[in-house]
């Protein structure tokens, strides 16, 4: 996830909070005393994942005028290539370290670096290749706000229940 | 998700014990629309999650399934209802099995340690989320500041 400019907006926090069933007033109501008690509106714990909205090249968002691998006239709009979906790439782990609250008005920038890579073998999925990436979200003063560590896995076979 | 979240009372270290389990419902009968709602909010429109025809015909799954980050987000909401919205210092999850439309998930938050960091009382939690068949779908951990 690489968003050079991730403006944190109250409406986006509200929509994200609704999507994850986060009903505390601090996620949507600036006038509620419970919001004032925590210093104003803040974001739910996994919100920085939505920085994908501000990554101009994010590959899991359809872009106007470009082929998309989801269905249209056919079950898939393009030949499958690796990455993200299509039964080969899955999200295995996600970890967040919180340095300070994420609040509307902040403009974060995210810088991602590769972490470790390792392999396992499983009966269900065949050869598994794990790749770690670390993203640091910093504010306009370059202070660390959230550190995210993500682990993705590529499986040899489609994993069904 | 349960009760009035604005009435979250700060947890007190003195009233908590290691080994104590705090439970919470995570989601009842997960809908495809909820998954689409998460796709829209997060920006992750992977058709494996949002497009039944792609998921079944092109990718070979029995249906669409939830983003791991949706399960982690729903669990995070139960977690902040429990500890408070401004209390987490760490939150991590491992996605151990897929979550499908129709699933009902329940969370278990076990206190694994009470300690002090930089003069603050904190608790460590081991998180287990299971589906209606008792199968683990997410395991994780969290650290939260608590009152003395």
mmCIF file of C-alpha atoms in Angstrom:
data_model
loop_
_atom_site.group_PDB
_atom_site.id
_atom_site.type_symbol
_atom_site.label_atom_id
_atom_site.label_comp_id
_atom_site.label_asym_id
_atom_site.label_seq_id
_atom_site.Cartn_x
_atom_site.Cartn_y
_atom_site.Cartn_z
ATOM 1 C CA UNK A 1 0.000 0.000 0.000
ATOM 2 C CA UNK A 2 1.654 3.213 -1.077
ATOM 3 C CA UNK A 3 -0.322 6.388 -0.558
ATOM 4 C CA UNK A 4 1.916 9.412 -0.741
ATOM 5 C CA UNK A 5 -0.911 11.591 0.508
ATOM 6 C CA UNK A 6 -3.634 10.042 2.658
ATOM 7 C CA UNK A 7 -5.950 12.800 3.892
ATOM 8 C CA UNK A 8 -7.998 11.518 6.830
ATOM 9 C CA UNK A 9 -11.603 12.651 6.442
ATOM 10 C CA UNK A 10 -14.484 12.422 8.928
ATOM 11 C CA UNK A 11 -16.917 11.122 6.281
ATOM 12 C CA UNK A 12 -14.507 8.370 5.289
ATOM 13 C CA UNK A 13 -14.073 7.379 8.933
ATOM 14 C CA UNK A 14 -17.867 7.237 9.318
ATOM 15 C CA UNK A 15 -18.277 5.005 6.255
ATOM 16 C CA UNK A 16 -15.435 2.738 7.302
ATOM 17 C CA UNK A 17 -16.768 2.491 10.868
ATOM 18 C CA UNK A 18 -20.214 1.551 9.548
ATOM 19 C CA UNK A 19 -18.684 -1.162 7.361
ATOM 20 C CA UNK A 20 -16.933 -2.792 10.324
ATOM 21 C CA UNK A 21 -19.870 -2.410 12.730
ATOM 22 C CA UNK A 22 -18.101 0.199 14.855
ATOM 23 C CA UNK A 23 -20.912 2.147 16.452
ATOM 24 C CA UNK A 24 -19.142 4.246 19.075
ATOM 25 C CA UNK A 25 -20.089 7.956 18.700
ATOM 26 C CA UNK A 26 -16.382 8.856 18.465
ATOM 27 C CA UNK A 27 -16.418 7.397 14.960
ATOM 28 C CA UNK A 28 -19.261 9.579 13.647
ATOM 29 C CA UNK A 29 -20.697 12.188 16.033
ATOM 30 C CA UNK A 30 -18.482 15.162 16.929
ATOM 31 C CA UNK A 31 -21.127 16.549 19.312
ATOM 32 C CA UNK A 32 -21.547 13.471 21.503
ATOM 33 C CA UNK A 33 -20.014 13.795 25.001
ATOM 34 C CA UNK A 34 -18.433 10.350 24.537
ATOM 35 C CA UNK A 35 -16.577 11.779 21.522
ATOM 36 C CA UNK A 36 -15.409 14.821 23.481
ATOM 37 C CA UNK A 37 -14.184 12.465 26.204
ATOM 38 C CA UNK A 38 -11.644 10.951 23.781
ATOM 39 C CA UNK A 39 -10.560 14.281 22.311
ATOM 40 C CA UNK A 40 -12.826 14.255 19.244
ATOM 41 C CA UNK A 41 -13.502 12.008 16.256
ATOM 42 C CA UNK A 42 -10.954 9.250 15.734
ATOM 43 C CA UNK A 43 -10.594 6.300 13.389
ATOM 44 C CA UNK A 44 -11.295 2.609 14.114
ATOM 45 C CA UNK A 45 -8.221 0.409 14.630
ATOM 46 C CA UNK A 46 -7.957 -0.978 11.096
ATOM 47 C CA UNK A 47 -8.795 2.267 9.268
ATOM 48 C CA UNK A 48 -5.362 2.926 7.748
ATOM 49 C CA UNK A 49 -5.982 -0.069 5.481
ATOM 50 C CA UNK A 50 -8.334 2.294 3.607
ATOM 51 C CA UNK A 51 -5.294 4.272 2.464
ATOM 52 C CA UNK A 52 -5.758 2.045 -0.607
ATOM 53 C CA UNK A 53 -8.314 4.681 -1.689
ATOM 54 C CA UNK A 54 -5.463 7.165 -2.033
ATOM 55 C CA UNK A 55 -3.007 4.898 -3.831
ATOM 56 C CA UNK A 56 -3.438 5.974 -7.471
ATOM 57 C CA UNK A 57 -2.210 2.614 -8.756
ATOM 58 C CA UNK A 58 -3.989 0.315 -6.303
ATOM 59 C CA UNK A 59 -4.564 -2.839 -8.350
ATOM 60 C CA UNK A 60 -7.728 -4.008 -6.557
ATOM 61 C CA UNK A 61 -9.750 -0.970 -7.667
ATOM 62 C CA UNK A 62 -11.343 -0.947 -11.138
ATOM 63 C CA UNK A 63 -10.188 1.992 -13.228
ATOM 64 C CA UNK A 64 -12.244 3.642 -15.936
ATOM 65 C CA UNK A 65 -11.290 2.517 -19.426
ATOM 66 C CA UNK A 66 -9.013 -0.280 -18.254
ATOM 67 C CA UNK A 67 -9.710 -4.039 -18.269
ATOM 68 C CA UNK A 68 -10.824 -5.458 -14.917
ATOM 69 C CA UNK A 69 -10.547 -9.073 -13.820
ATOM 70 C CA UNK A 70 -14.054 -9.253 -12.320
ATOM 71 C CA UNK A 71 -17.092 -10.384 -14.293
ATOM 72 C CA UNK A 72 -18.899 -8.499 -17.023
ATOM 73 C CA UNK A 73 -20.133 -10.314 -20.108
ATOM 74 C CA UNK A 74 -17.817 -13.156 -19.058
ATOM 75 C CA UNK A 75 -16.917 -14.494 -15.623
ATOM 76 C CA UNK A 76 -13.638 -12.620 -15.817
ATOM 77 C CA UNK A 77 -12.703 -9.594 -17.884
ATOM 78 C CA UNK A 78 -9.039 -10.538 -18.303
ATOM 79 C CA UNK A 79 -6.756 -13.545 -18.199
ATOM 80 C CA UNK A 80 -5.832 -14.034 -14.573
ATOM 81 C CA UNK A 81 -2.435 -12.839 -13.519
ATOM 82 C CA UNK A 82 -0.992 -13.202 -10.054
ATOM 83 C CA UNK A 83 -1.544 -10.773 -7.259
ATOM 84 C CA UNK A 84 -4.365 -10.367 -4.826
ATOM 85 C CA UNK A 85 -7.105 -12.577 -6.138
ATOM 86 C CA UNK A 86 -7.931 -15.385 -8.441
ATOM 87 C CA UNK A 87 -7.296 -18.107 -5.921
ATOM 88 C CA UNK A 88 -3.577 -17.722 -5.607
ATOM 89 C CA UNK A 89 -2.972 -14.719 -3.359
ATOM 90 C CA UNK A 90 -4.457 -14.343 0.115
ATOM 91 C CA UNK A 91 -3.948 -12.061 3.080
ATOM 92 C CA UNK A 92 -2.450 -14.182 5.870
ATOM 93 C CA UNK A 93 -1.693 -11.764 8.713
ATOM 94 C CA UNK A 94 -2.011 -8.119 9.647
ATOM 95 C CA UNK A 95 -0.519 -6.321 12.653
ATOM 96 C CA UNK A 96 -0.830 -2.717 13.758
ATOM 97 C CA UNK A 97 1.161 -0.731 16.291
ATOM 98 C CA UNK A 98 -0.533 2.505 17.321
ATOM 99 C CA UNK A 99 1.649 5.481 18.181
ATOM 100 C CA UNK A 100 -1.116 8.101 18.263
ATOM 101 C CA UNK A 101 -4.787 8.318 17.297
ATOM 102 C CA UNK A 102 -5.734 8.811 13.636
ATOM 103 C CA UNK A 103 -8.000 11.868 13.441
ATOM 104 C CA UNK A 104 -9.776 13.830 10.686
ATOM 105 C CA UNK A 105 -7.653 16.621 9.286
ATOM 106 C CA UNK A 106 -4.431 14.648 9.495
ATOM 107 C CA UNK A 107 -2.642 14.133 6.204
ATOM 108 C CA UNK A 108 -0.702 10.905 6.441
ATOM 109 C CA UNK A 109 1.863 9.524 4.091
ATOM 110 C CA UNK A 110 2.570 5.849 3.862
ATOM 111 C CA UNK A 111 5.889 4.295 2.993
ATOM 112 C CA UNK A 112 6.074 0.539 2.476
ATOM 113 C CA UNK A 113 9.150 -1.637 2.562
ATOM 114 C CA UNK A 114 9.560 -5.364 2.042
ATOM 115 C CA UNK A 115 10.057 -7.539 5.109
ATOM 116 C CA UNK A 116 10.927 -11.206 5.235
ATOM 117 C CA UNK A 117 9.942 -14.001 2.841
ATOM 118 C CA UNK A 118 9.462 -17.634 3.839
ATOM 119 C CA UNK A 119 7.919 -20.866 2.545
ATOM 120 C CA UNK A 120 5.769 -23.642 3.968
ATOM 121 C CA UNK A 121 4.010 -26.655 2.569
ATOM 122 C CA UNK A 122 0.420 -27.610 3.309
ATOM 123 C CA UNK A 123 -1.722 -30.556 2.214
ATOM 124 C CA UNK A 124 -4.635 -28.266 1.397
ATOM 125 C CA UNK A 125 -2.875 -25.508 -0.483
ATOM 126 C CA UNK A 126 0.421 -27.003 -1.706
ATOM 127 C CA UNK A 127 3.492 -24.792 -1.650
ATOM 128 C CA UNK A 128 2.926 -21.566 0.280
ATOM 129 C CA UNK A 129 5.101 -18.511 -0.183
ATOM 130 C CA UNK A 130 4.734 -15.853 2.518
ATOM 131 C CA UNK A 131 5.819 -12.260 1.957
ATOM 132 C CA UNK A 132 5.897 -9.595 4.627
ATOM 133 C CA UNK A 133 5.653 -5.862 4.084
ATOM 134 C CA UNK A 134 5.913 -3.053 6.595
ATOM 135 C CA UNK A 135 4.117 0.250 6.115
ATOM 136 C CA UNK A 136 4.773 3.308 8.214
ATOM 137 C CA UNK A 137 2.057 5.950 8.344
ATOM 138 C CA UNK A 138 3.456 9.337 9.338
ATOM 139 C CA UNK A 139 1.796 12.704 9.848
ATOM 140 C CA UNK A 140 2.794 16.068 8.397
ATOM 141 C CA UNK A 141 5.439 16.503 11.100
ATOM 142 C CA UNK A 142 6.873 13.160 9.990
ATOM 143 C CA UNK A 143 5.882 11.634 13.320
ATOM 144 C CA UNK A 144 4.949 7.980 13.289
ATOM 145 C CA UNK A 145 1.179 7.447 13.717
ATOM 146 C CA UNK A 146 0.652 3.770 12.859
ATOM 147 C CA UNK A 147 3.030 0.981 11.851
ATOM 148 C CA UNK A 148 1.395 -1.817 9.857
ATOM 149 C CA UNK A 149 2.906 -5.218 9.136
ATOM 150 C CA UNK A 150 1.156 -7.273 6.501
ATOM 151 C CA UNK A 151 1.815 -10.866 5.469
ATOM 152 C CA UNK A 152 0.518 -12.142 2.146
ATOM 153 C CA UNK A 153 0.601 -15.741 1.000
ATOM 154 C CA UNK A 154 0.619 -17.211 -2.470
ATOM 155 C CA UNK A 155 -0.875 -20.670 -2.598
ATOM 156 C CA UNK A 156 -0.324 -23.294 -5.248
ATOM 157 C CA UNK A 157 -3.961 -24.480 -5.147
ATOM 158 C CA UNK A 158 -7.290 -22.762 -4.521
ATOM 159 C CA UNK A 159 -8.162 -23.073 -0.821
ATOM 160 C CA UNK A 160 -11.750 -24.204 -0.269
ATOM 161 C CA UNK A 161 -13.529 -24.938 3.004
ATOM 162 C CA UNK B 1 -22.149 -4.355 18.564
ATOM 163 C CA UNK B 2 -23.614 -5.159 21.967
ATOM 164 C CA UNK B 3 -25.184 -2.670 24.333
ATOM 165 C CA UNK B 4 -24.544 1.036 23.982
ATOM 166 C CA UNK B 5 -20.953 1.495 22.853
ATOM 167 C CA UNK B 6 -20.863 5.051 24.199
ATOM 168 C CA UNK B 7 -21.129 3.572 27.680
ATOM 169 C CA UNK B 8 -17.786 1.768 27.463
ATOM 170 C CA UNK B 9 -16.344 1.925 30.966
ATOM 171 C CA UNK B 10 -12.550 1.925 31.109
ATOM 172 C CA UNK B 11 -11.222 -1.431 32.238
ATOM 173 C CA UNK B 12 -9.317 -1.369 35.520
ATOM 174 C CA UNK B 13 -6.213 -3.485 35.987
ATOM 175 C CA UNK B 14 -7.161 -4.046 39.622
ATOM 176 C CA UNK B 15 -10.429 -5.694 38.561
ATOM 177 C CA UNK B 16 -8.968 -7.911 35.850
ATOM 178 C CA UNK B 17 -7.127 -11.181 36.186
ATOM 179 C CA UNK B 18 -4.887 -13.147 33.888
ATOM 180 C CA UNK B 19 -6.820 -16.053 32.406
ATOM 181 C CA UNK B 20 -10.110 -14.135 32.428
ATOM 182 C CA UNK B 21 -12.162 -14.505 29.246
ATOM 183 C CA UNK B 22 -14.219 -11.668 27.845
ATOM 184 C CA UNK B 23 -16.587 -12.716 25.073
ATOM 185 C CA UNK B 24 -18.421 -10.758 22.419
ATOM 186 C CA UNK B 25 -20.564 -11.426 19.357
ATOM 187 C CA UNK B 26 -18.724 -10.319 16.212
ATOM 188 C CA UNK B 27 -21.307 -10.663 13.429
ATOM 189 C CA UNK B 28 -24.575 -12.509 12.918
ATOM 190 C CA UNK B 29 -25.320 -14.046 9.504
ATOM 191 C CA UNK B 30 -22.701 -12.152 7.488
ATOM 192 C CA UNK B 31 -24.257 -10.790 4.295
ATOM 193 C CA UNK B 32 -22.766 -10.266 0.852
ATOM 194 C CA UNK B 33 -23.919 -6.647 1.101
ATOM 195 C CA UNK B 34 -21.807 -6.176 4.234
ATOM 196 C CA UNK B 35 -18.801 -7.467 2.290
ATOM 197 C CA UNK B 36 -19.553 -4.999 -0.530
ATOM 198 C CA UNK B 37 -19.962 -2.215 2.044
ATOM 199 C CA UNK B 38 -16.475 -3.012 3.350
ATOM 200 C CA UNK B 39 -15.079 -3.084 -0.187
ATOM 201 C CA UNK B 40 -16.451 0.407 -0.819
ATOM 202 C CA UNK B 41 -15.144 1.863 2.433
ATOM 203 C CA UNK B 42 -11.709 0.243 2.308
ATOM 204 C CA UNK B 43 -11.132 0.518 -1.433
ATOM 205 C CA UNK B 44 -10.375 -3.204 -1.825
ATOM 206 C CA UNK B 45 -12.717 -4.241 -4.649
ATOM 207 C CA UNK B 46 -11.130 -7.638 -5.268
ATOM 208 C CA UNK B 47 -13.918 -9.538 -7.118
ATOM 209 C CA UNK B 48 -13.077 -12.601 -5.056
ATOM 210 C CA UNK B 49 -14.984 -10.748 -2.320
ATOM 211 C CA UNK B 50 -17.538 -8.763 -4.294
ATOM 212 C CA UNK B 51 -18.425 -10.687 -7.454
ATOM 213 C CA UNK B 52 -20.158 -14.058 -7.027
ATOM 214 C CA UNK B 53 -19.803 -14.985 -10.686
ATOM 215 C CA UNK B 54 -16.073 -14.305 -10.734
ATOM 216 C CA UNK B 55 -15.529 -16.073 -7.409
ATOM 217 C CA UNK B 56 -17.340 -19.241 -8.473
ATOM 218 C CA UNK B 57 -16.801 -19.504 -12.232
ATOM 219 C CA UNK B 58 -13.390 -17.927 -12.720
ATOM 220 C CA UNK B 59 -11.654 -18.483 -9.384
ATOM 221 C CA UNK B 60 -13.186 -21.802 -8.329
ATOM 222 C CA UNK B 61 -14.502 -20.880 -4.874
ATOM 223 C CA UNK B 62 -17.948 -21.957 -3.592
ATOM 224 C CA UNK B 63 -18.950 -18.286 -3.236
ATOM 225 C CA UNK B 64 -17.488 -14.894 -2.493
ATOM 226 C CA UNK B 65 -15.872 -14.662 0.942
ATOM 227 C CA UNK B 66 -15.064 -11.863 3.364
ATOM 228 C CA UNK B 67 -11.885 -9.832 3.222
ATOM 229 C CA UNK B 68 -9.649 -10.923 6.101
ATOM 230 C CA UNK B 69 -9.580 -7.227 6.941
ATOM 231 C CA UNK B 70 -13.384 -7.181 7.275
ATOM 232 C CA UNK B 71 -13.199 -9.929 9.915
ATOM 233 C CA UNK B 72 -10.328 -8.071 11.584
ATOM 234 C CA UNK B 73 -12.306 -4.818 11.413
ATOM 235 C CA UNK B 74 -15.471 -6.355 12.894
ATOM 236 C CA UNK B 75 -13.364 -7.952 15.629
ATOM 237 C CA UNK B 76 -11.646 -4.609 16.198
ATOM 238 C CA UNK B 77 -15.052 -3.014 16.816
ATOM 239 C CA UNK B 78 -15.863 -5.592 19.493
ATOM 240 C CA UNK B 79 -12.385 -5.009 20.932
ATOM 241 C CA UNK B 80 -12.729 -1.224 21.176
ATOM 242 C CA UNK B 81 -16.237 -1.626 22.648
ATOM 243 C CA UNK B 82 -14.483 -3.666 25.338
ATOM 244 C CA UNK B 83 -11.341 -1.641 26.040
ATOM 245 C CA UNK B 84 -12.293 1.826 24.754
ATOM 246 C CA UNK B 85 -11.753 3.547 21.419
ATOM 247 C CA UNK B 86 -8.491 5.265 22.416
ATOM 248 C CA UNK B 87 -6.831 2.448 24.364
ATOM 249 C CA UNK B 88 -5.213 0.071 21.868
ATOM 250 C CA UNK B 89 -1.451 0.107 21.440
ATOM 251 C CA UNK B 90 -1.154 -3.111 19.416
ATOM 252 C CA UNK B 91 -3.603 -5.210 17.418
ATOM 253 C CA UNK B 92 -2.686 -8.137 15.220
ATOM 254 C CA UNK B 93 -4.544 -10.934 13.464
ATOM 255 C CA UNK B 94 -3.852 -14.110 11.576
ATOM 256 C CA UNK B 95 -6.500 -15.176 9.075
ATOM 257 C CA UNK B 96 -6.683 -18.920 9.619
ATOM 258 C CA UNK B 97 -9.809 -19.833 7.656
ATOM 259 C CA UNK B 98 -12.103 -18.056 5.272
ATOM 260 C CA UNK B 99 -15.318 -16.372 6.394
ATOM 261 C CA UNK B 100 -18.291 -16.971 4.118
ATOM 262 C CA UNK B 101 -21.670 -15.265 3.635
ATOM 263 C CA UNK B 102 -24.075 -16.627 6.251
ATOM 264 C CA UNK B 103 -21.369 -17.127 8.869
ATOM 265 C CA UNK B 104 -22.006 -16.073 12.464
ATOM 266 C CA UNK B 105 -18.822 -15.206 14.325
ATOM 267 C CA UNK B 106 -18.104 -15.039 18.035
ATOM 268 C CA UNK B 107 -15.024 -13.535 19.653
ATOM 269 C CA UNK B 108 -13.144 -14.661 22.725
ATOM 270 C CA UNK B 109 -10.713 -12.216 24.333
ATOM 271 C CA UNK B 110 -8.515 -13.835 26.982
ATOM 272 C CA UNK B 111 -6.350 -11.720 29.261
ATOM 273 C CA UNK B 112 -2.883 -13.250 28.970
ATOM 274 C CA UNK B 113 -0.860 -10.664 30.895
ATOM 275 C CA UNK B 114 -1.105 -7.543 33.004
ATOM 276 C CA UNK B 115 1.978 -5.374 32.940
ATOM 277 C CA UNK B 116 3.211 -1.793 32.999
ATOM 278 C CA UNK B 117 4.765 0.024 30.035
ATOM 279 C CA UNK B 118 6.136 3.558 30.407
ATOM 280 C CA UNK B 119 4.203 4.038 33.626
ATOM 281 C CA UNK B 120 0.869 2.837 32.167
ATOM 282 C CA UNK B 121 -1.062 -0.262 33.099
ATOM 283 C CA UNK B 122 -1.695 -2.445 30.056
ATOM 284 C CA UNK B 123 -3.284 -5.802 29.392
ATOM 285 C CA UNK B 124 -2.403 -8.289 26.685
ATOM 286 C CA UNK B 125 -5.275 -10.157 25.074
ATOM 287 C CA UNK B 126 -5.308 -13.364 23.043
ATOM 288 C CA UNK B 127 -8.076 -13.182 20.473
ATOM 289 C CA UNK B 128 -9.914 -16.143 18.978
ATOM 290 C CA UNK B 129 -12.808 -15.750 16.567
ATOM 291 C CA UNK B 130 -14.825 -18.837 15.695
ATOM 292 C CA UNK B 131 -17.683 -19.460 13.309
ATOM 293 C CA UNK B 132 -21.009 -21.179 13.968
ATOM 294 C CA UNK B 133 -19.348 -24.598 13.517
ATOM 295 C CA UNK B 134 -16.752 -23.849 16.170
ATOM 296 C CA UNK B 135 -14.033 -23.459 13.569
ATOM 297 C CA UNK B 136 -11.377 -20.822 14.225
ATOM 298 C CA UNK B 137 -11.327 -18.176 11.509
ATOM 299 C CA UNK B 138 -9.071 -15.575 13.124
ATOM 300 C CA UNK B 139 -6.511 -15.693 15.903
ATOM 301 C CA UNK B 140 -4.770 -12.619 17.137
ATOM 302 C CA UNK B 141 -3.517 -10.501 19.946
ATOM 303 C CA UNK B 142 -3.919 -7.003 21.280
ATOM 304 C CA UNK B 143 -2.430 -4.759 23.914
ATOM 305 C CA UNK B 144 -4.525 -2.036 25.515
ATOM 306 C CA UNK B 145 -3.962 0.615 28.142
ATOM 307 C CA UNK B 146 -6.237 0.207 31.145
ATOM 308 C CA UNK B 147 -6.868 2.295 34.238
ATOM 309 C CA UNK B 148 -4.956 1.284 37.406
#
